Amino acid sequence: MCEEEKESFTDKMKDSYGRTIDYLRISVTDKCNLRCKYCMPEEGVPCVAHKDVLTLEEITRIAGVMAGMGLKKVRLTGGEPLVRKNITELLRQLHAIPGIEHLALTTNGVRLAEMLPELTEAGLDHVNISIDALDPAVFERVAGRAHLQEVLDGIAAAYAKGLKVKLNCVPVRELNPDEPLRLAGMAKERKIDVRFIELMPIGQGRQFTGIPTEELLRQMEEVYGKAEALPYDGEGPAQYYAFAGFAGRIGFISPISHKFCAECNRLRLTAEGRLKLCLYYKDGIDLRELLRNGAEDNQLQEAIAQALLQKPKEHAFGVKDRERTEQRRMNQIGG
Ligand code: SAM
Ligand code: SF4
């Protein structure tokens, strides 16, 4: 591709609201080894046929095509990305793509400790680990499986290895109301970010009640003292706070109460190859179909650039619009 052509596609990574889109979250599977109550039903979900899931080569091709348009960061998620066969090989292939500067993973941590050496060797540099409770009984109640120790081992291993570690907890009134306070304490000794994500009314999440950010912050200040709001660090949607004597930061991601759509820089790719423009809406394009029908790189780029122009200005959680809203569950979208 000539320089001029490259530049015109880089421009096309802007959406119609002037936002630069340089971040792709890739769901590599919708299978999972946990059953978090707000995410997946206990009986699991109907299996997507193997042939319908993007192959490693197809995922790498899409990431490569988008890197040619200005993509800089890729995050693998799921379902649980560490249950996907050959995930390390996928990381290695993505790491080799020129232009992709950051390779991250969002995981429940169950298989992290055992897989960490191969993952870091393949190029992983950031890891977000989801953990909703430190009390073993509460963990099992939320996650449906007694795997707390494995998750703690994963966190310890990632931290010891020097990876940038962020912990994510979804506070839910009916499931883990006392855990956010205890989890926040994990940032006291270790330089890790502990973040609290507002429950979104997607899939199983519709059956539960999230705990508002203000309430959590108040609880934490009662125990850990006054929190200092930190200036925006230019990375992602979290608002961070510092507590005196804490090595790490406490963050709040509040898509419902504090919309951050104006700064949105992301697209999502589902395991079946649908490029999603916004978490809330089902709109998007079927890249798998294009790929399997033999589209050339420039045709893929054109289709992606056109889709980007349809990226909505903002989500509309709270508005009932079955026609346009996403009906998939979070394990299918990737969170
Ligand atoms: N299995 C991996 C994990 O749990 O980190 C990756 C996929 S999971 C869908 C990604 C994130 O989405 C997790 O932090 C999970 O807690 C969060 N999540 C799932 N359902 C949610 C919901 N309804 N609202 C907010 N966050 C949700
Ligand atoms: Fe699995 Fe992650 Fe959903 Fe929990 S949140 S059920 S770990 S995909």
mmCIF file of C-alpha atoms and ligand atoms in Angstrom:
data_model
loop_
_atom_site.group_PDB
_atom_site.id
_atom_site.type_symbol
_atom_site.label_atom_id
_atom_site.label_comp_id
_atom_site.label_asym_id
_atom_site.label_seq_id
_atom_site.Cartn_x
_atom_site.Cartn_y
_atom_site.Cartn_z
ATOM 1 C CA MET A 1 0.000 0.000 0.000
ATOM 2 C CA CYS A 2 1.372 3.455 -0.892
ATOM 3 C CA GLU A 3 1.860 6.155 1.778
ATOM 4 C CA GLU A 4 -1.020 8.252 0.441
ATOM 5 C CA GLU A 5 -3.459 5.338 0.656
ATOM 6 C CA LYS A 6 -2.227 4.521 4.186
ATOM 7 C CA GLU A 7 -2.848 8.094 5.316
ATOM 8 C CA SER A 8 -6.357 8.185 3.933
ATOM 9 C CA PHE A 9 -7.268 5.023 5.839
ATOM 10 C CA THR A 10 -5.688 6.359 9.041
ATOM 11 C CA ASP A 11 -8.049 9.341 8.697
ATOM 12 C CA LYS A 12 -10.880 6.876 8.379
ATOM 13 C CA MET A 13 -10.308 5.646 11.948
ATOM 14 C CA LYS A 14 -12.153 8.790 12.972
ATOM 15 C CA ASP A 15 -15.881 8.452 13.505
ATOM 16 C CA SER A 16 -18.488 11.020 12.536
ATOM 17 C CA TYR A 17 -18.180 12.721 15.958
ATOM 18 C CA GLY A 18 -14.444 13.293 15.526
ATOM 19 C CA ARG A 19 -13.407 10.536 17.930
ATOM 20 C CA THR A 20 -10.241 8.642 17.031
ATOM 21 C CA ILE A 21 -10.803 4.910 17.340
ATOM 22 C CA ASP A 22 -7.562 3.062 18.083
ATOM 23 C CA TYR A 23 -8.633 0.327 20.504
ATOM 24 C CA LEU A 24 -10.192 -3.050 19.673
ATOM 25 C CA ARG A 25 -11.572 -5.470 22.254
ATOM 26 C CA ILE A 26 -11.650 -8.966 20.825
ATOM 27 C CA SER A 27 -13.851 -11.649 22.344
ATOM 28 C CA VAL A 28 -12.087 -14.902 21.506
ATOM 29 C CA THR A 29 -14.744 -17.255 22.890
ATOM 30 C CA ASP A 30 -18.070 -17.087 24.669
ATOM 31 C CA LYS A 31 -17.244 -20.158 26.792
ATOM 32 C CA CYS A 32 -16.224 -19.703 30.401
ATOM 33 C CA ASN A 33 -15.008 -21.722 33.394
ATOM 34 C CA LEU A 34 -16.975 -19.528 35.858
ATOM 35 C CA ARG A 35 -20.672 -18.686 36.063
ATOM 36 C CA CYS A 36 -20.824 -15.147 37.452
ATOM 37 C CA LYS A 37 -24.496 -14.682 38.233
ATOM 38 C CA TYR A 38 -24.760 -11.249 36.571
ATOM 39 C CA CYS A 39 -23.100 -12.526 33.389
ATOM 40 C CA MET A 40 -23.925 -16.156 32.570
ATOM 41 C CA PRO A 41 -26.756 -18.528 33.505
ATOM 42 C CA GLU A 42 -25.683 -21.518 35.647
ATOM 43 C CA GLU A 43 -26.624 -24.003 32.920
ATOM 44 C CA GLY A 44 -24.222 -22.254 30.546
ATOM 45 C CA VAL A 45 -25.132 -20.954 27.121
ATOM 46 C CA PRO A 46 -25.861 -22.740 23.839
ATOM 47 C CA CYS A 47 -22.557 -23.633 22.251
ATOM 48 C CA VAL A 48 -21.604 -21.616 19.192
ATOM 49 C CA ALA A 49 -20.620 -24.094 16.465
ATOM 50 C CA HIS A 50 -16.847 -24.317 16.085
ATOM 51 C CA LYS A 51 -17.095 -23.318 12.427
ATOM 52 C CA ASP A 52 -18.874 -20.089 13.374
ATOM 53 C CA VAL A 53 -16.084 -18.857 15.628
ATOM 54 C CA LEU A 54 -13.306 -16.809 14.020
ATOM 55 C CA THR A 55 -10.089 -18.765 13.593
ATOM 56 C CA LEU A 56 -6.809 -17.398 14.974
ATOM 57 C CA GLU A 57 -5.773 -16.483 11.452
ATOM 58 C CA GLU A 58 -9.021 -14.579 10.854
ATOM 59 C CA ILE A 59 -8.620 -12.639 14.112
ATOM 60 C CA THR A 60 -5.025 -11.778 13.250
ATOM 61 C CA ARG A 61 -6.023 -10.697 9.769
ATOM 62 C CA ILE A 62 -8.711 -8.317 11.083
ATOM 63 C CA ALA A 63 -6.313 -6.851 13.661
ATOM 64 C CA GLY A 64 -3.655 -6.447 10.968
ATOM 65 C CA VAL A 65 -6.044 -4.692 8.600
ATOM 66 C CA MET A 66 -7.146 -2.354 11.385
ATOM 67 C CA ALA A 67 -3.554 -1.702 12.478
ATOM 68 C CA GLY A 68 -3.033 -0.417 8.933
ATOM 69 C CA MET A 69 -5.807 2.099 9.666
ATOM 70 C CA GLY A 70 -4.457 3.291 13.027
ATOM 71 C CA LEU A 71 -5.337 0.604 15.590
ATOM 72 C CA LYS A 72 -2.856 0.750 18.494
ATOM 73 C CA LYS A 73 -4.259 -1.358 21.286
ATOM 74 C CA VAL A 74 -5.835 -4.804 21.391
ATOM 75 C CA ARG A 75 -7.441 -6.478 24.384
ATOM 76 C CA LEU A 76 -8.421 -10.149 24.396
ATOM 77 C CA THR A 77 -11.531 -10.945 26.371
ATOM 78 C CA GLY A 78 -14.471 -13.342 26.227
ATOM 79 C CA GLY A 79 -16.105 -15.478 27.789
ATOM 80 C CA GLU A 80 -12.882 -16.490 29.386
ATOM 81 C CA PRO A 81 -10.005 -15.922 26.952
ATOM 82 C CA LEU A 82 -7.705 -18.370 28.733
ATOM 83 C CA VAL A 83 -9.989 -21.304 27.893
ATOM 84 C CA ARG A 84 -9.566 -20.666 24.147
ATOM 85 C CA LYS A 85 -7.199 -23.173 22.598
ATOM 86 C CA ASN A 86 -3.924 -21.684 21.341
ATOM 87 C CA ILE A 87 -4.516 -18.300 22.937
ATOM 88 C CA THR A 88 -0.752 -17.914 23.387
ATOM 89 C CA GLU A 89 -0.216 -18.396 19.685
ATOM 90 C CA LEU A 90 -2.824 -15.699 19.000
ATOM 91 C CA LEU A 91 -1.012 -13.294 21.332
ATOM 92 C CA ARG A 92 2.245 -14.046 19.545
ATOM 93 C CA GLN A 93 0.681 -13.323 16.147
ATOM 94 C CA LEU A 94 -0.909 -10.084 17.360
ATOM 95 C CA HIS A 95 2.359 -9.000 18.976
ATOM 96 C CA ALA A 96 4.081 -9.304 15.612
ATOM 97 C CA ILE A 97 1.692 -6.840 13.891
ATOM 98 C CA PRO A 98 3.397 -3.480 13.266
ATOM 99 C CA GLY A 99 1.494 -0.606 14.884
ATOM 100 C CA ILE A 100 -0.062 -2.583 17.743
ATOM 101 C CA GLU A 101 1.661 -1.046 20.738
ATOM 102 C CA HIS A 102 -0.327 -2.601 23.577
ATOM 103 C CA LEU A 103 -1.545 -6.118 24.038
ATOM 104 C CA ALA A 104 -3.841 -6.648 27.003
ATOM 105 C CA LEU A 105 -6.003 -9.379 28.464
ATOM 106 C CA THR A 106 -9.140 -9.338 30.592
ATOM 107 C CA THR A 107 -9.421 -12.598 32.481
ATOM 108 C CA ASN A 108 -11.141 -14.143 35.469
ATOM 109 C CA GLY A 109 -7.658 -15.226 36.548
ATOM 110 C CA VAL A 110 -8.474 -18.898 37.180
ATOM 111 C CA ARG A 111 -5.841 -20.189 34.731
ATOM 112 C CA LEU A 112 -3.551 -17.171 34.886
ATOM 113 C CA ALA A 113 -0.842 -18.393 37.277
ATOM 114 C CA GLU A 114 -0.181 -21.578 35.273
ATOM 115 C CA MET A 115 -0.237 -19.790 31.888
ATOM 116 C CA LEU A 116 1.569 -16.570 32.772
ATOM 117 C CA PRO A 117 5.077 -17.564 31.645
ATOM 118 C CA GLU A 118 3.910 -18.405 28.111
ATOM 119 C CA LEU A 119 1.584 -15.387 27.919
ATOM 120 C CA THR A 120 4.265 -12.861 28.838
ATOM 121 C CA GLU A 121 6.764 -14.555 26.579
ATOM 122 C CA ALA A 122 4.214 -14.105 23.752
ATOM 123 C CA GLY A 123 4.028 -10.327 24.365
ATOM 124 C CA LEU A 124 1.301 -9.712 26.953
ATOM 125 C CA ASP A 125 1.982 -6.456 28.813
ATOM 126 C CA HIS A 126 -1.263 -5.543 30.632
ATOM 127 C CA VAL A 127 -3.705 -7.731 32.499
ATOM 128 C CA ASN A 128 -7.095 -6.917 33.998
ATOM 129 C CA ILE A 129 -8.269 -9.555 36.447
ATOM 130 C CA SER A 130 -11.888 -9.751 37.514
ATOM 131 C CA ILE A 131 -12.502 -10.565 41.159
ATOM 132 C CA ASP A 132 -15.782 -9.875 42.907
ATOM 133 C CA ALA A 133 -15.056 -11.133 46.427
ATOM 134 C CA LEU A 134 -12.270 -12.007 48.856
ATOM 135 C CA ASP A 135 -14.493 -14.066 51.092
ATOM 136 C CA PRO A 136 -14.399 -17.632 49.699
ATOM 137 C CA ALA A 137 -18.116 -18.275 50.324
ATOM 138 C CA VAL A 138 -19.142 -14.999 48.669
ATOM 139 C CA PHE A 139 -16.781 -15.643 45.768
ATOM 140 C CA GLU A 140 -18.418 -18.999 45.183
ATOM 141 C CA ARG A 141 -21.889 -17.474 45.460
ATOM 142 C CA VAL A 142 -21.094 -14.849 42.815
ATOM 143 C CA ALA A 143 -18.912 -16.901 40.484
ATOM 144 C CA GLY A 144 -20.701 -20.223 40.881
ATOM 145 C CA ARG A 145 -17.353 -22.013 41.365
ATOM 146 C CA ALA A 146 -14.904 -22.319 44.296
ATOM 147 C CA HIS A 147 -11.863 -20.926 42.480
ATOM 148 C CA LEU A 148 -10.891 -17.955 44.661
ATOM 149 C CA GLN A 149 -7.440 -19.335 45.506
ATOM 150 C CA GLU A 150 -6.540 -19.820 41.840
ATOM 151 C CA VAL A 151 -7.559 -16.208 41.114
ATOM 152 C CA LEU A 152 -5.470 -14.916 44.033
ATOM 153 C CA ASP A 153 -2.524 -16.971 42.781
ATOM 154 C CA GLY A 154 -3.005 -15.430 39.325
ATOM 155 C CA ILE A 155 -3.006 -11.896 40.749
ATOM 156 C CA ALA A 156 0.134 -12.592 42.799
ATOM 157 C CA ALA A 157 1.925 -14.136 39.811
ATOM 158 C CA ALA A 158 1.071 -11.257 37.452
ATOM 159 C CA TYR A 159 2.170 -8.692 40.026
ATOM 160 C CA ALA A 160 5.411 -10.536 40.760
ATOM 161 C CA LYS A 161 6.156 -10.696 37.040
ATOM 162 C CA GLY A 162 5.932 -6.884 36.840
ATOM 163 C CA LEU A 163 2.893 -6.722 34.544
ATOM 164 C CA LYS A 164 0.605 -3.722 34.766
ATOM 165 C CA VAL A 165 -2.210 -5.234 36.871
ATOM 166 C CA LYS A 166 -5.732 -3.903 37.297
ATOM 167 C CA LEU A 167 -8.416 -5.640 39.330
ATOM 168 C CA ASN A 168 -12.054 -5.264 38.304
ATOM 169 C CA CYS A 169 -15.024 -5.836 40.594
ATOM 170 C CA VAL A 170 -18.706 -5.433 39.774
ATOM 171 C CA PRO A 171 -20.490 -4.487 43.019
ATOM 172 C CA VAL A 172 -23.974 -5.992 43.132
ATOM 173 C CA ARG A 173 -26.422 -5.313 45.960
ATOM 174 C CA GLU A 174 -27.796 -8.877 46.050
ATOM 175 C CA LEU A 175 -24.447 -10.655 45.675
ATOM 176 C CA ASN A 176 -21.333 -8.989 47.116
ATOM 177 C CA PRO A 177 -22.292 -5.728 48.920
ATOM 178 C CA ASP A 178 -19.538 -5.957 51.575
ATOM 179 C CA GLU A 179 -16.745 -7.035 49.257
ATOM 180 C CA PRO A 180 -15.805 -3.752 47.519
ATOM 181 C CA LEU A 181 -14.430 -2.387 50.786
ATOM 182 C CA ARG A 182 -12.262 -5.458 51.348
ATOM 183 C CA LEU A 183 -11.126 -5.516 47.726
ATOM 184 C CA ALA A 184 -10.137 -1.849 47.881
ATOM 185 C CA GLY A 185 -7.736 -2.871 50.664
ATOM 186 C CA MET A 186 -5.752 -4.860 48.049
ATOM 187 C CA ALA A 187 -4.384 -1.572 46.721
ATOM 188 C CA LYS A 188 -2.908 -0.697 50.106
ATOM 189 C CA GLU A 189 0.302 -2.703 49.973
ATOM 190 C CA ARG A 190 0.594 -3.333 46.249
ATOM 191 C CA LYS A 191 0.861 -0.868 43.402
ATOM 192 C CA ILE A 192 -2.211 -2.150 41.612
ATOM 193 C CA ASP A 193 -5.383 -0.396 40.526
ATOM 194 C CA VAL A 194 -8.564 -1.781 42.041
ATOM 195 C CA ARG A 195 -11.566 -0.689 39.971
ATOM 196 C CA PHE A 196 -15.284 -0.900 40.522
ATOM 197 C CA ILE A 197 -17.459 -1.245 37.449
ATOM 198 C CA GLU A 198 -21.082 -0.224 37.519
ATOM 199 C CA LEU A 199 -23.415 -3.129 36.717
ATOM 200 C CA MET A 200 -24.863 -2.729 33.229
ATOM 201 C CA PRO A 201 -28.383 -3.884 32.351
ATOM 202 C CA ILE A 202 -27.171 -6.394 29.787
ATOM 203 C CA GLY A 203 -28.139 -10.084 29.736
ATOM 204 C CA GLN A 204 -28.185 -11.589 33.249
ATOM 205 C CA GLY A 205 -27.199 -8.180 34.635
ATOM 206 C CA ARG A 206 -30.802 -7.038 34.194
ATOM 207 C CA GLN A 207 -31.827 -9.234 37.141
ATOM 208 C CA PHE A 208 -29.628 -7.448 39.686
ATOM 209 C CA THR A 209 -29.017 -4.045 41.253
ATOM 210 C CA GLY A 210 -25.692 -2.282 40.984
ATOM 211 C CA ILE A 211 -24.282 -0.195 43.837
ATOM 212 C CA PRO A 212 -23.763 3.479 42.929
ATOM 213 C CA THR A 213 -20.234 4.873 42.883
ATOM 214 C CA GLU A 214 -21.005 7.602 45.428
ATOM 215 C CA GLU A 215 -22.172 5.023 47.966
ATOM 216 C CA LEU A 216 -19.030 2.918 47.528
ATOM 217 C CA LEU A 217 -16.753 5.918 47.815
ATOM 218 C CA ARG A 218 -18.495 7.018 51.012
ATOM 219 C CA GLN A 219 -18.081 3.546 52.529
ATOM 220 C CA MET A 220 -14.388 3.547 51.640
ATOM 221 C CA GLU A 221 -13.763 7.021 53.020
ATOM 222 C CA GLU A 222 -15.300 5.976 56.351
ATOM 223 C CA VAL A 223 -12.682 3.256 56.676
ATOM 224 C CA TYR A 224 -9.658 4.469 54.706
ATOM 225 C CA GLY A 225 -9.963 8.253 55.168
ATOM 226 C CA LYS A 226 -10.590 11.062 52.682
ATOM 227 C CA ALA A 227 -10.052 10.156 49.029
ATOM 228 C CA GLU A 228 -8.280 12.530 46.673
ATOM 229 C CA ALA A 229 -9.728 12.595 43.130
ATOM 230 C CA LEU A 230 -6.824 12.234 40.681
ATOM 231 C CA PRO A 231 -6.621 14.082 37.358
ATOM 232 C CA TYR A 232 -7.515 12.044 34.275
ATOM 233 C CA ASP A 233 -4.502 9.923 33.273
ATOM 234 C CA GLY A 234 -5.488 9.726 29.607
ATOM 235 C CA GLU A 235 -6.114 5.978 29.834
ATOM 236 C CA GLY A 236 -9.607 4.530 29.643
ATOM 237 C CA PRO A 237 -12.815 5.505 31.367
ATOM 238 C CA ALA A 238 -11.927 5.117 35.070
ATOM 239 C CA GLN A 239 -11.978 8.011 37.528
ATOM 240 C CA TYR A 240 -9.183 7.277 39.976
ATOM 241 C CA TYR A 241 -8.774 8.224 43.638
ATOM 242 C CA ALA A 242 -5.804 8.129 45.978
ATOM 243 C CA PHE A 243 -6.098 7.154 49.637
ATOM 244 C CA ALA A 244 -3.326 8.191 52.025
ATOM 245 C CA GLY A 245 -0.921 5.306 52.633
ATOM 246 C CA PHE A 246 -2.111 3.287 49.602
ATOM 247 C CA ALA A 247 0.469 2.116 47.054
ATOM 248 C CA GLY A 248 -2.189 1.626 44.342
ATOM 249 C CA ARG A 249 -5.218 3.580 43.143
ATOM 250 C CA ILE A 250 -8.949 3.017 43.493
ATOM 251 C CA GLY A 251 -10.951 3.508 40.304
ATOM 252 C CA PHE A 252 -14.598 3.771 39.378
ATOM 253 C CA ILE A 253 -15.956 2.995 35.938
ATOM 254 C CA SER A 254 -19.464 4.368 35.843
ATOM 255 C CA PRO A 255 -20.919 4.065 32.350
ATOM 256 C CA ILE A 256 -24.465 4.589 33.564
ATOM 257 C CA SER A 257 -24.152 7.399 36.108
ATOM 258 C CA HIS A 258 -21.202 9.189 34.439
ATOM 259 C CA LYS A 259 -21.350 8.552 30.708
ATOM 260 C CA PHE A 260 -17.912 8.632 29.087
ATOM 261 C CA CYS A 261 -19.087 8.168 25.490
ATOM 262 C CA ALA A 262 -17.539 11.472 24.344
ATOM 263 C CA GLU A 263 -14.089 9.943 24.913
ATOM 264 C CA CYS A 264 -14.930 6.504 23.506
ATOM 265 C CA ASN A 265 -12.031 5.144 21.431
ATOM 266 C CA ARG A 266 -13.095 1.515 21.052
ATOM 267 C CA LEU A 267 -14.735 -1.076 18.872
ATOM 268 C CA ARG A 268 -15.555 -4.661 19.785
ATOM 269 C CA LEU A 269 -15.171 -7.839 17.783
ATOM 270 C CA THR A 270 -17.348 -10.775 18.870
ATOM 271 C CA ALA A 271 -16.136 -14.375 18.761
ATOM 272 C CA GLU A 272 -18.322 -14.879 15.680
ATOM 273 C CA GLY A 273 -16.733 -11.985 13.852
ATOM 274 C CA ARG A 274 -19.234 -9.193 14.283
ATOM 275 C CA LEU A 275 -17.637 -5.768 14.601
ATOM 276 C CA LYS A 276 -19.694 -3.943 17.221
ATOM 277 C CA LEU A 277 -19.756 -0.165 17.338
ATOM 278 C CA CYS A 278 -21.166 0.347 20.855
ATOM 279 C CA LEU A 279 -21.819 -1.984 23.787
ATOM 280 C CA TYR A 280 -25.459 -0.904 24.009
ATOM 281 C CA TYR A 281 -26.527 -1.264 20.363
ATOM 282 C CA LYS A 282 -26.630 -4.411 18.295
ATOM 283 C CA ASP A 283 -25.534 -2.535 15.139
ATOM 284 C CA GLY A 284 -22.319 -3.558 13.479
ATOM 285 C CA ILE A 285 -20.934 -5.453 10.510
ATOM 286 C CA ASP A 286 -20.296 -9.105 9.843
ATOM 287 C CA LEU A 287 -16.569 -9.251 9.158
ATOM 288 C CA ARG A 288 -16.570 -13.050 9.159
ATOM 289 C CA GLU A 289 -18.840 -13.111 6.133
ATOM 290 C CA LEU A 290 -16.651 -10.614 4.293
ATOM 291 C CA LEU A 291 -13.495 -12.566 5.143
ATOM 292 C CA ARG A 292 -14.945 -15.901 4.126
ATOM 293 C CA ASN A 293 -16.234 -14.448 0.877
ATOM 294 C CA GLY A 294 -12.680 -13.561 -0.054
ATOM 295 C CA ALA A 295 -12.600 -9.797 0.647
ATOM 296 C CA GLU A 296 -9.242 -8.135 -0.036
ATOM 297 C CA ASP A 297 -7.576 -6.031 2.699
ATOM 298 C CA ASN A 298 -8.667 -2.755 1.111
ATOM 299 C CA GLN A 299 -12.276 -3.979 0.896
ATOM 300 C CA LEU A 300 -12.174 -4.860 4.586
ATOM 301 C CA GLN A 301 -10.736 -1.443 5.392
ATOM 302 C CA GLU A 302 -13.429 0.283 3.374
ATOM 303 C CA ALA A 303 -16.178 -1.708 5.135
ATOM 304 C CA ILE A 304 -14.690 -0.920 8.565
ATOM 305 C CA ALA A 305 -14.313 2.768 7.732
ATOM 306 C CA GLN A 306 -17.947 2.912 6.548
ATOM 307 C CA ALA A 307 -19.132 1.122 9.701
ATOM 308 C CA LEU A 308 -17.191 3.558 11.870
ATOM 309 C CA LEU A 309 -19.217 6.414 10.465
ATOM 310 C CA GLN A 310 -22.295 4.721 11.961
ATOM 311 C CA LYS A 311 -20.796 4.567 15.468
ATOM 312 C CA PRO A 312 -23.468 6.067 17.743
ATOM 313 C CA LYS A 313 -22.762 9.232 19.676
ATOM 314 C CA GLU A 314 -23.560 7.595 23.011
ATOM 315 C CA HIS A 315 -25.197 4.616 24.663
ATOM 316 C CA ALA A 316 -28.790 4.794 25.865
ATOM 317 C CA PHE A 317 -28.850 2.439 28.846
ATOM 318 C CA GLY A 318 -32.152 2.997 30.564
ATOM 319 C CA VAL A 319 -34.049 3.493 27.292
ATOM 320 C CA LYS A 320 -36.114 0.510 26.133
ATOM 321 C CA ASP A 321 -35.618 -0.028 22.390
ATOM 322 C CA ARG A 322 -35.635 -3.767 21.657
ATOM 323 C CA GLU A 323 -35.285 -3.047 17.946
ATOM 324 C CA ARG A 324 -31.792 -1.632 18.282
ATOM 325 C CA THR A 325 -30.439 -2.710 21.666
ATOM 326 C CA GLU A 326 -28.033 -5.570 22.165
ATOM 327 C CA GLN A 327 -29.759 -8.786 23.209
ATOM 328 C CA ARG A 328 -26.548 -10.791 23.587
ATOM 329 C CA ARG A 329 -25.130 -11.558 27.032
ATOM 330 C CA MET A 330 -21.904 -10.040 28.325
ATOM 331 C CA ASN A 331 -19.961 -13.298 27.930
ATOM 332 C CA GLN A 332 -20.814 -13.111 24.221
ATOM 333 C CA ILE A 333 -19.829 -9.474 23.800
ATOM 334 C CA GLY A 334 -16.709 -9.407 25.910
ATOM 335 C CA GLY A 335 -17.541 -6.717 28.466
HETATM 336 N N1 SAM B 1 -14.054 -13.706 31.704
HETATM 337 C C1 SAM B 1 -13.281 -12.518 31.729
HETATM 338 C C2 SAM B 1 -13.472 -11.754 33.016
HETATM 339 O O1 SAM B 1 -14.405 -12.074 33.757
HETATM 340 O O2 SAM B 1 -12.689 -10.840 33.241
HETATM 341 C C3 SAM B 1 -13.524 -11.607 30.542
HETATM 342 C C4 SAM B 1 -14.935 -11.400 30.059
HETATM 343 S S1 SAM B 1 -16.038 -10.600 31.223
HETATM 344 C C5 SAM B 1 -17.527 -10.511 30.271
HETATM 345 C C6 SAM B 1 -15.378 -8.953 31.230
HETATM 346 C C7 SAM B 1 -15.838 -8.076 32.364
HETATM 347 O O3 SAM B 1 -17.230 -7.798 32.194
HETATM 348 C C8 SAM B 1 -15.685 -8.672 33.760
HETATM 349 O O4 SAM B 1 -14.946 -7.777 34.572
HETATM 350 C C9 SAM B 1 -17.102 -8.800 34.252
HETATM 351 O O5 SAM B 1 -17.183 -8.624 35.642
HETATM 352 C C10 SAM B 1 -17.792 -7.701 33.480
HETATM 353 N N2 SAM B 1 -19.247 -7.866 33.346
HETATM 354 C C11 SAM B 1 -19.955 -8.952 32.989
HETATM 355 N N3 SAM B 1 -21.285 -8.690 32.972
HETATM 356 C C12 SAM B 1 -21.415 -7.386 33.336
HETATM 357 C C13 SAM B 1 -22.525 -6.498 33.519
HETATM 358 N N4 SAM B 1 -23.762 -6.886 33.294
HETATM 359 N N5 SAM B 1 -22.264 -5.222 33.870
HETATM 360 C C14 SAM B 1 -20.992 -4.786 34.084
HETATM 361 N N6 SAM B 1 -19.909 -5.564 33.924
HETATM 362 C C15 SAM B 1 -20.115 -6.849 33.574
HETATM 363 FE FE1 SF4 B 2 -17.097 -15.799 32.858
HETATM 364 FE FE2 SF4 B 2 -16.100 -13.331 32.930
HETATM 365 FE FE3 SF4 B 2 -18.751 -13.741 32.617
HETATM 366 FE FE4 SF4 B 2 -17.642 -14.307 34.951
HETATM 367 S S1 SF4 B 2 -17.750 -12.285 33.988
HETATM 368 S S2 SF4 B 2 -19.068 -15.629 33.810
HETATM 369 S S3 SF4 B 2 -15.661 -14.991 34.366
HETATM 370 S S4 SF4 B 2 -17.180 -14.299 31.182
#
